[in-house]
Amino acid sequence: ACAEAIDEEPAAMTPKQYKAIIDDLGLSQERAGEWLGVSARTGQNYAAKGPPEPVAKLLRLMIRLKLKPEDVK
């Protein structure tokens, strides 16, 4: 059921949504990029244009399951 709910979410995450979620997760923009394993430039692109679909799904799932970055390795 949870997987179905995630698949029902719109794939595109806006920059505003991305920034709100990383804030909810207690991450700065820089730290979010490091945690996601992307370059600083790519992290800036996520904040400016929104992240790609797999990253958006991961972040939404983390919020739904109340997971923090340290819970996901």
CSV table of C-alpha atoms in Angstrom, one decimal, residues 8-57:
chain,number,residue,atom,x,y,z
A,8,GLU,CA,0.6,8.0,-7.0
A,9,GLU,CA,2.6,11.1,-6.0
A,10,PRO,CA,3.4,13.4,-8.9
A,11,ALA,CA,6.9,12.5,-10.1
A,12,ALA,CA,8.1,16.1,-10.3
A,13,MET,CA,9.1,17.8,-7.1
A,14,THR,CA,9.4,21.5,-7.2
A,15,PRO,CA,12.4,23.4,-5.8
A,16,LYS,CA,10.1,24.8,-3.1
A,17,GLN,CA,9.0,21.3,-2.1
A,18,TYR,CA,12.6,20.0,-2.2
A,19,LYS,CA,13.8,22.9,0.1
A,20,ALA,CA,10.9,22.3,2.5
A,21,ILE,CA,11.6,18.6,2.8
A,22,ILE,CA,15.4,18.9,3.3
A,23,ASP,CA,14.6,21.5,5.9
A,24,ASP,CA,12.1,19.1,7.6
A,25,LEU,CA,14.9,16.5,7.5
A,26,GLY,CA,17.3,18.9,9.3
A,27,LEU,CA,19.6,19.2,6.3
A,28,SER,CA,21.1,22.3,4.8
A,29,GLN,CA,21.3,22.5,1.0
A,30,GLU,CA,25.0,21.6,1.1
A,31,ARG,CA,24.5,18.8,3.6
A,32,ALA,CA,21.6,17.4,1.6
A,33,GLY,CA,23.8,17.2,-1.5
A,34,GLU,CA,26.6,15.4,0.5
A,35,TRP,CA,24.1,13.0,2.0
A,36,LEU,CA,22.6,12.2,-1.4
A,37,GLY,CA,26.1,11.6,-2.8
A,38,VAL,CA,26.0,14.4,-5.4
A,39,SER,CA,28.4,17.3,-6.2
A,40,ALA,CA,27.8,20.7,-4.7
A,41,ARG,CA,26.7,21.9,-8.2
A,42,THR,CA,24.2,19.1,-8.6
A,43,GLY,CA,22.8,19.9,-5.1
A,44,GLN,CA,22.4,23.5,-6.2
A,45,ASN,CA,20.6,22.3,-9.3
A,46,TYR,CA,18.2,20.3,-7.2
A,47,ALA,CA,17.4,23.4,-5.2
A,48,ALA,CA,17.0,25.5,-8.3
A,49,LYS,CA,15.1,23.1,-10.6
A,50,GLY,CA,13.9,20.3,-8.3
A,51,PRO,CA,15.5,16.8,-7.9
A,52,PRO,CA,15.1,13.9,-10.3
A,53,GLU,CA,12.3,11.4,-9.7
A,54,PRO,CA,14.2,8.8,-7.7
A,55,VAL,CA,15.5,11.4,-5.3
A,56,ALA,CA,12.0,12.9,-5.0
A,57,LYS,CA,10.5,9.5,-4.2
